[in-house]
Amino acid sequence: MRHLMNPLDFSVEELDRLFDLANDIEKHPENYAHKCDGRKLATLFYEPSTRTRLSFETAMLNLGGNVIGFADATSSSAAKGESVADTIRVISCFADIAAMRHPKEGAAMVASQFSSIPVINAGDGGHQHPTQTLTDLLTIRSLKGRLDHFTIGLCGDLKFGRTVHSLINALSRYPEVHFIFISPEELRVPDYIIDMLKEKQISYEEVIKLEDRIADLDLLYMTRVQRERFFNEEDYVRLKDFYILDAAKMGMAKPDMLVLHPLPRVNEISVDVDADPRAVYFKQVQYGVYVRMALILTLLGLEE
Ligand code: CP
């Protein structure tokens, strides 16, 4: 039995197979409409979500399966003090696979240790968000045709943004990826990630102004300032609009630069960018369904 806690849980070769499967699902959805007949997915969401939970549920429904779960910890027995370990033991009696989002780092890992069904980490605190990374990688691979030899700018809250941490981890395994980290001083990428890049001799830069480097980017990954992880509101208010990507800044970018964003967006991408063909953040959401379908099939051993 396999779980997914971190994008590095899959080798590069396994990811290639997963993305090939996702692309086949995109082309031939009818071939997959009954692959999970009689199976159940449990979505255990202790933190708010629109995309991830509904994307997982859509993925399972598209595969012919069913879904159970909760979208709010206050409506579950967590509100009475039940531990994650006990909850997953119970859910293992009801479902065949579970996706868990939790505000505490490592919560999904704890669940996996007590589970008798595959557990997918759907976001644990400011730590990792592996299925968002699978979504990001599938989007890049499908639209750029490769996952290597590019310069990617990651912009915004690089300290608390778990999608950023997972994506850097995942891309660090592909050749000739140059990272440009664009953030205010207070929201710099954590030291443990910088140490990992140094150890692997992967090239990176840290800058503050987006305008200084946007012209050099093949990919721009925008992120929201993570209000829920700030210790005080004053700091959040000071930093929340530090970056706003607008049509004027897009005018400085390469004609084939892609703009990604895990969403939800607040103010960091102006709506006047949405009609730009380089803005692919809503296409990204669709790729998220295909890759979660491929992941469910793979973890349930139904991919053949
Ligand atoms: N990208 C993402 O995780 O969105 P949700 O918080 O809406 O699930």
GROMACS .gro file of C-alpha atoms and ligand atoms in nm:
model
  312
    1MET     CA    1   0.000   0.000   0.000
    2ARG     CA    2   0.131   0.345  -0.093
    3HIS     CA    3   0.051   0.689   0.039
    4LEU     CA    4   0.139   1.031  -0.104
    5MET     CA    5   0.288   1.274   0.147
    6ASN     CA    6   0.543   1.457  -0.065
    7PRO     CA    7   0.594   1.485  -0.442
    8LEU     CA    8   0.930   1.312  -0.395
    9ASP     CA    9   0.745   0.994  -0.289
   10PHE     CA   10   0.723   0.922  -0.664
   11SER     CA   11   1.036   0.882  -0.876
   12VAL     CA   12   1.074   1.094  -1.191
   13GLU     CA   13   0.990   0.782  -1.396
   14GLU     CA   14   0.677   0.715  -1.190
   15LEU     CA   15   0.572   1.076  -1.235
   16ASP     CA   16   0.616   1.042  -1.611
   17ARG     CA   17   0.384   0.740  -1.609
   18LEU     CA   18   0.134   0.929  -1.391
   19PHE     CA   19   0.135   1.228  -1.628
   20ASP     CA   20   0.102   1.003  -1.935
   21LEU     CA   21  -0.201   0.846  -1.769
   22ALA     CA   22  -0.346   1.190  -1.687
   23ASN     CA   23  -0.301   1.300  -2.049
   24ASP     CA   24  -0.474   0.981  -2.167
   25ILE     CA   25  -0.761   1.047  -1.926
   26GLU     CA   26  -0.787   1.398  -2.074
   27LYS     CA   27  -0.810   1.253  -2.428
   28HIS     CA   28  -1.029   0.950  -2.355
   29PRO     CA   29  -1.232   1.015  -2.038
   30GLU     CA   30  -1.490   0.754  -2.143
   31ASN     CA   31  -1.230   0.477  -2.101
   32TYR     CA   32  -1.203   0.560  -1.730
   33ALA     CA   33  -1.568   0.626  -1.641
   34HIS     CA   34  -1.613   0.294  -1.455
   35LYS     CA   35  -1.261   0.220  -1.329
   36CYS     CA   36  -1.363   0.291  -0.968
   37ASP     CA   37  -1.714   0.147  -0.969
   38GLY     CA   38  -1.793   0.039  -0.613
   39ARG     CA   39  -1.496   0.229  -0.459
   40LYS     CA   40  -1.515   0.516  -0.213
   41LEU     CA   41  -1.294   0.819  -0.155
   42ALA     CA   42  -1.305   0.995   0.183
   43THR     CA   43  -1.218   1.366   0.185
   44LEU     CA   44  -1.113   1.468   0.538
   45PHE     CA   45  -1.074   1.845   0.533
   46TYR     CA   46  -0.985   2.014   0.862
   47GLU     CA   47  -0.908   2.340   0.676
   48PRO     CA   48  -1.100   2.538   0.411
   49SER     CA   49  -1.070   2.439   0.047
   50THR     CA   50  -1.254   2.488  -0.279
   51ARG     CA   51  -1.028   2.338  -0.545
   52THR     CA   52  -0.853   2.051  -0.377
   53ARG     CA   53  -1.155   1.893  -0.209
   54LEU     CA   54  -1.392   1.940  -0.502
   55SER     CA   55  -1.121   1.838  -0.750
   56PHE     CA   56  -1.069   1.512  -0.559
   57GLU     CA   57  -1.442   1.452  -0.539
   58THR     CA   58  -1.487   1.527  -0.911
   59ALA     CA   59  -1.197   1.295  -0.992
   60MET     CA   60  -1.355   1.004  -0.800
   61LEU     CA   61  -1.702   1.069  -0.947
   62ASN     CA   62  -1.549   1.082  -1.299
   63LEU     CA   63  -1.402   0.738  -1.231
   64GLY     CA   64  -1.742   0.596  -1.135
   65GLY     CA   65  -1.671   0.590  -0.760
   66ASN     CA   66  -1.840   0.756  -0.465
   67VAL     CA   67  -1.728   1.011  -0.208
   68ILE     CA   68  -1.782   1.058   0.164
   69GLY     CA   69  -1.619   1.300   0.406
   70PHE     CA   70  -1.630   1.632   0.583
   71ALA     CA   71  -1.536   1.982   0.471
   72ASP     CA   72  -1.504   2.136   0.814
   73ALA     CA   73  -1.342   1.994   1.128
   74THR     CA   74  -1.616   2.144   1.344
   75SER     CA   75  -1.870   1.908   1.186
   76SER     CA   76  -1.651   1.603   1.259
   77SER     CA   77  -1.562   1.434   1.588
   78ALA     CA   78  -1.234   1.628   1.586
   79ALA     CA   79  -1.450   1.893   1.756
   80LYS     CA   80  -1.498   1.643   2.043
   81GLY     CA   81  -1.126   1.580   2.067
   82GLU     CA   82  -1.081   1.274   1.844
   83SER     CA   83  -0.722   1.228   1.724
   84VAL     CA   84  -0.621   1.205   1.359
   85ALA     CA   85  -0.494   0.851   1.430
   86ASP     CA   86  -0.833   0.736   1.556
   87THR     CA   87  -1.023   0.916   1.279
   88ILE     CA   88  -0.825   0.745   1.003
   89ARG     CA   89  -0.869   0.402   1.167
   90VAL     CA   90  -1.244   0.463   1.154
   91ILE     CA   91  -1.239   0.598   0.797
   92SER     CA   92  -1.041   0.289   0.691
   93CYS     CA   93  -1.357   0.088   0.771
   94PHE     CA   94  -1.567   0.309   0.539
   95ALA     CA   95  -1.355   0.404   0.237
   96ASP     CA   96  -1.090   0.267   0.000
   97ILE     CA   97  -0.872   0.579  -0.014
   98ALA     CA   98  -0.856   0.911   0.176
   99ALA     CA   99  -0.740   1.266   0.103
  100MET     CA  100  -0.662   1.473   0.413
  101ARG     CA  101  -0.605   1.847   0.459
  102HIS     CA  102  -0.498   1.963   0.803
  103PRO     CA  103  -0.356   2.286   0.949
  104LYS     CA  104  -0.081   2.096   1.133
  105GLU     CA  105   0.237   1.999   0.951
  106GLY     CA  106   0.279   1.622   0.950
  107ALA     CA  107  -0.088   1.541   1.023
  108ALA     CA  108  -0.133   1.342   0.701
  109MET     CA  109   0.189   1.154   0.779
  110VAL     CA  110   0.050   1.056   1.121
  111ALA     CA  111  -0.272   0.942   0.951
  112SER     CA  112  -0.077   0.727   0.704
  113GLN     CA  113   0.092   0.545   0.993
  114PHE     CA  114  -0.243   0.436   1.139
  115SER     CA  115  -0.430   0.378   0.813
  116SER     CA  116  -0.514   0.058   0.632
  117ILE     CA  117  -0.608   0.251   0.315
  118PRO     CA  118  -0.390   0.485   0.100
  119VAL     CA  119  -0.373   0.839   0.241
  120ILE     CA  120  -0.306   1.144   0.025
  121ASN     CA  121  -0.172   1.461   0.182
  122ALA     CA  122  -0.404   1.737   0.050
  123GLY     CA  123  -0.204   2.008   0.230
  124ASP     CA  124  -0.049   2.003   0.578
  125GLY     CA  125  -0.001   2.346   0.733
  126GLY     CA  126   0.274   2.547   0.563
  127HIS     CA  127   0.462   2.227   0.478
  128GLN     CA  128   0.364   2.040   0.159
  129HIS     CA  129   0.082   2.022  -0.095
  130PRO     CA  130   0.188   1.737  -0.322
  131THR     CA  131  -0.125   1.708  -0.537
  132GLN     CA  132  -0.105   2.081  -0.618
  133THR     CA  133   0.251   2.010  -0.731
  134LEU     CA  134   0.135   1.719  -0.948
  135THR     CA  135  -0.118   1.962  -1.095
  136ASP     CA  136   0.152   2.224  -1.157
  137LEU     CA  137   0.392   1.974  -1.315
  138LEU     CA  138   0.122   1.828  -1.541
  139THR     CA  139   0.024   2.179  -1.650
  140ILE     CA  140   0.382   2.275  -1.732
  141ARG     CA  141   0.457   1.944  -1.907
  142SER     CA  142   0.136   1.956  -2.111
  143LEU     CA  143   0.170   2.322  -2.217
  144LYS     CA  144   0.549   2.356  -2.246
  145GLY     CA  145   0.623   1.997  -2.348
  146ARG     CA  146   0.897   1.952  -2.087
  147LEU     CA  147   0.989   1.981  -1.720
  148ASP     CA  148   1.350   2.085  -1.769
  149HIS     CA  149   1.562   2.364  -1.915
  150PHE     CA  150   1.367   2.669  -1.803
  151THR     CA  151   1.382   2.967  -1.572
  152ILE     CA  152   1.095   2.979  -1.326
  153GLY     CA  153   1.008   3.276  -1.107
  154LEU     CA  154   0.820   3.204  -0.785
  155CYS     CA  155   0.664   3.521  -0.654
  156GLY     CA  156   0.485   3.622  -0.333
  157ASP     CA  157   0.467   3.440  -0.002
  158LEU     CA  158   0.755   3.195  -0.035
  159LYS     CA  159   0.778   3.147   0.342
  160PHE     CA  160   0.433   3.009   0.421
  161GLY     CA  161   0.325   2.894   0.074
  162ARG     CA  162   0.325   2.514   0.090
  163THR     CA  163   0.261   2.486  -0.285
  164VAL     CA  164   0.589   2.666  -0.346
  165HIS     CA  165   0.782   2.435  -0.113
  166SER     CA  166   0.645   2.124  -0.282
  167LEU     CA  167   0.706   2.263  -0.633
  168ILE     CA  168   1.069   2.357  -0.564
  169ASN     CA  169   1.130   2.009  -0.420
  170ALA     CA  170   0.978   1.845  -0.726
  171LEU     CA  171   1.149   2.064  -0.988
  172SER     CA  172   1.488   2.025  -0.820
  173ARG     CA  173   1.508   1.677  -0.977
  174TYR     CA  174   1.492   1.802  -1.337
  175PRO     CA  175   1.801   1.928  -1.527
  176GLU     CA  176   1.873   2.295  -1.595
  177VAL     CA  177   1.589   2.447  -1.394
  178HIS     CA  178   1.693   2.791  -1.271
  179PHE     CA  179   1.488   2.934  -0.983
  180ILE     CA  180   1.428   3.304  -0.927
  181PHE     CA  181   1.265   3.361  -0.587
  182ILE     CA  182   1.077   3.691  -0.579
  183SER     CA  183   0.958   3.793  -0.233
  184PRO     CA  184   0.980   4.060   0.032
  185GLU     CA  185   1.253   3.997   0.291
  186GLU     CA  186   0.997   3.879   0.550
  187LEU     CA  187   0.852   3.613   0.317
  188ARG     CA  188   1.171   3.458   0.180
  189VAL     CA  189   1.187   3.089   0.098
  190PRO     CA  190   1.280   2.889   0.415
  191ASP     CA  191   1.645   2.812   0.487
  192TYR     CA  192   1.596   2.437   0.466
  193ILE     CA  193   1.499   2.473   0.101
  194ILE     CA  194   1.793   2.702   0.024
  195ASP     CA  195   2.022   2.446   0.194
  196MET     CA  196   1.876   2.169  -0.024
  197LEU     CA  197   1.938   2.373  -0.342
  198LYS     CA  198   2.295   2.450  -0.237
  199GLU     CA  199   2.364   2.087  -0.157
  200LYS     CA  200   2.234   1.977  -0.497
  201GLN     CA  201   2.417   2.269  -0.668
  202ILE     CA  202   2.096   2.396  -0.825
  203SER     CA  203   2.109   2.757  -0.941
  204TYR     CA  204   1.880   3.010  -0.776
  205GLU     CA  205   1.856   3.382  -0.711
  206GLU     CA  206   1.656   3.582  -0.459
  207VAL     CA  207   1.520   3.923  -0.566
  208ILE     CA  208   1.260   4.162  -0.432
  209LYS     CA  209   1.121   4.334  -0.744
  210LEU     CA  210   0.921   4.133  -0.998
  211GLU     CA  211   0.983   4.399  -1.265
  212ASP     CA  212   1.359   4.340  -1.241
  213ARG     CA  213   1.341   3.980  -1.367
  214ILE     CA  214   1.002   3.920  -1.533
  215ALA     CA  215   1.158   3.955  -1.880
  216ASP     CA  216   1.385   3.654  -1.813
  217LEU     CA  217   1.117   3.408  -1.706
  218ASP     CA  218   0.976   3.110  -1.896
  219LEU     CA  219   0.728   3.047  -1.613
  220LEU     CA  220   0.592   3.274  -1.344
  221TYR     CA  221   0.433   3.105  -1.041
  222MET     CA  222   0.236   3.368  -0.849
  223THR     CA  223   0.116   3.302  -0.493
  224ARG     CA  224  -0.117   3.459  -0.241
  225VAL     CA  225   0.010   3.597   0.089
  226GLN     CA  226  -0.109   3.329   0.334
  227ARG     CA  227  -0.312   3.533   0.582
  228GLU     CA  228  -0.403   3.226   0.791
  229ARG     CA  229  -0.036   3.156   0.874
  230PHE     CA  230   0.053   3.508   0.996
  231PHE     CA  231   0.099   3.571   1.365
  232ASN     CA  232  -0.042   3.924   1.346
  233GLU     CA  233  -0.284   4.102   1.115
  234GLU     CA  234  -0.065   4.415   1.091
  235ASP     CA  235   0.215   4.226   0.912
  236TYR     CA  236  -0.036   4.066   0.676
  237VAL     CA  237  -0.191   4.403   0.585
  238ARG     CA  238   0.155   4.552   0.521
  239LEU     CA  239   0.259   4.268   0.288
  240LYS     CA  240  -0.062   4.151   0.121
  241ASP     CA  241  -0.042   4.377  -0.185
  242PHE     CA  242   0.336   4.375  -0.222
  243TYR     CA  243   0.301   4.219  -0.569
  244ILE     CA  244   0.026   4.281  -0.819
  245LEU     CA  245   0.077   4.130  -1.163
  246ASP     CA  246  -0.107   4.344  -1.416
  247ALA     CA  247  -0.125   4.391  -1.793
  248ALA     CA  248   0.157   4.648  -1.784
  249LYS     CA  249   0.397   4.401  -1.619
  250MET     CA  250   0.283   4.125  -1.858
  251GLY     CA  251   0.395   4.360  -2.137
  252MET     CA  252   0.753   4.318  -2.011
  253ALA     CA  253   0.738   3.936  -2.019
  254LYS     CA  254   0.831   3.690  -2.295
  255PRO     CA  255   0.552   3.618  -2.546
  256ASP     CA  256   0.547   3.252  -2.436
  257MET     CA  257   0.591   3.295  -2.062
  258LEU     CA  258   0.320   3.106  -1.874
  259VAL     CA  259   0.159   3.245  -1.556
  260LEU     CA  260   0.054   2.981  -1.303
  261HIS     CA  261  -0.113   3.027  -0.966
  262PRO     CA  262  -0.239   2.751  -0.733
  263LEU     CA  263  -0.540   2.974  -0.649
  264PRO     CA  264  -0.728   3.112  -0.462
  265ARG     CA  265  -0.618   3.452  -0.588
  266VAL     CA  266  -0.672   3.764  -0.380
  267ASN     CA  267  -0.513   4.079  -0.533
  268GLU     CA  268  -0.181   3.946  -0.659
  269ILE     CA  269  -0.302   3.899  -1.018
  270SER     CA  270  -0.517   4.175  -1.160
  271VAL     CA  271  -0.826   4.050  -1.344
  272ASP     CA  272  -0.702   4.232  -1.655
  273VAL     CA  273  -0.443   3.952  -1.691
  274ASP     CA  274  -0.708   3.678  -1.711
  275ALA     CA  275  -0.774   3.720  -2.084
  276ASP     CA  276  -0.402   3.700  -2.168
  277PRO     CA  277  -0.338   3.360  -2.333
  278ARG     CA  278  -0.028   3.324  -2.116
  279ALA     CA  279  -0.245   3.318  -1.802
  280VAL     CA  280  -0.310   2.946  -1.749
  281TYR     CA  281  -0.426   2.932  -1.386
  282PHE     CA  282  -0.778   2.821  -1.471
  283LYS     CA  283  -0.648   2.556  -1.715
  284GLN     CA  284  -0.432   2.444  -1.422
  285VAL     CA  285  -0.748   2.367  -1.224
  286GLN     CA  286  -0.869   2.134  -1.502
  287TYR     CA  287  -0.533   1.955  -1.512
  288GLY     CA  288  -0.575   1.906  -1.136
  289VAL     CA  289  -0.877   1.684  -1.196
  290TYR     CA  290  -0.695   1.469  -1.455
  291VAL     CA  291  -0.390   1.421  -1.236
  292ARG     CA  292  -0.600   1.337  -0.927
  293MET     CA  293  -0.788   1.078  -1.136
  294ALA     CA  294  -0.452   0.930  -1.239
  295LEU     CA  295  -0.332   0.938  -0.877
  296ILE     CA  296  -0.641   0.763  -0.739
  297LEU     CA  297  -0.607   0.490  -1.003
  298THR     CA  298  -0.236   0.451  -0.930
  299LEU     CA  299  -0.272   0.432  -0.550
  300LEU     CA  300  -0.557   0.183  -0.583
  301GLY     CA  301  -0.353  -0.029  -0.825
  302LEU     CA  302  -0.612   0.019  -1.103
  303GLU     CA  303  -0.395   0.207  -1.352
  304GLU     CA  304  -0.342  -0.081  -1.598
  305CP      N1  305  -0.490   2.533  -0.458
  305CP      C1  306  -0.561   2.499  -0.347
  305CP      O1  307  -0.513   2.423  -0.261
  305CP      O2  308  -0.684   2.555  -0.339
  305CP      P1  309  -0.790   2.525  -0.224
  305CP      O3  310  -0.732   2.580  -0.095
  305CP      O4  311  -0.915   2.593  -0.265
  305CP      O5  312  -0.804   2.376  -0.211
   0.00000   0.00000   0.00000
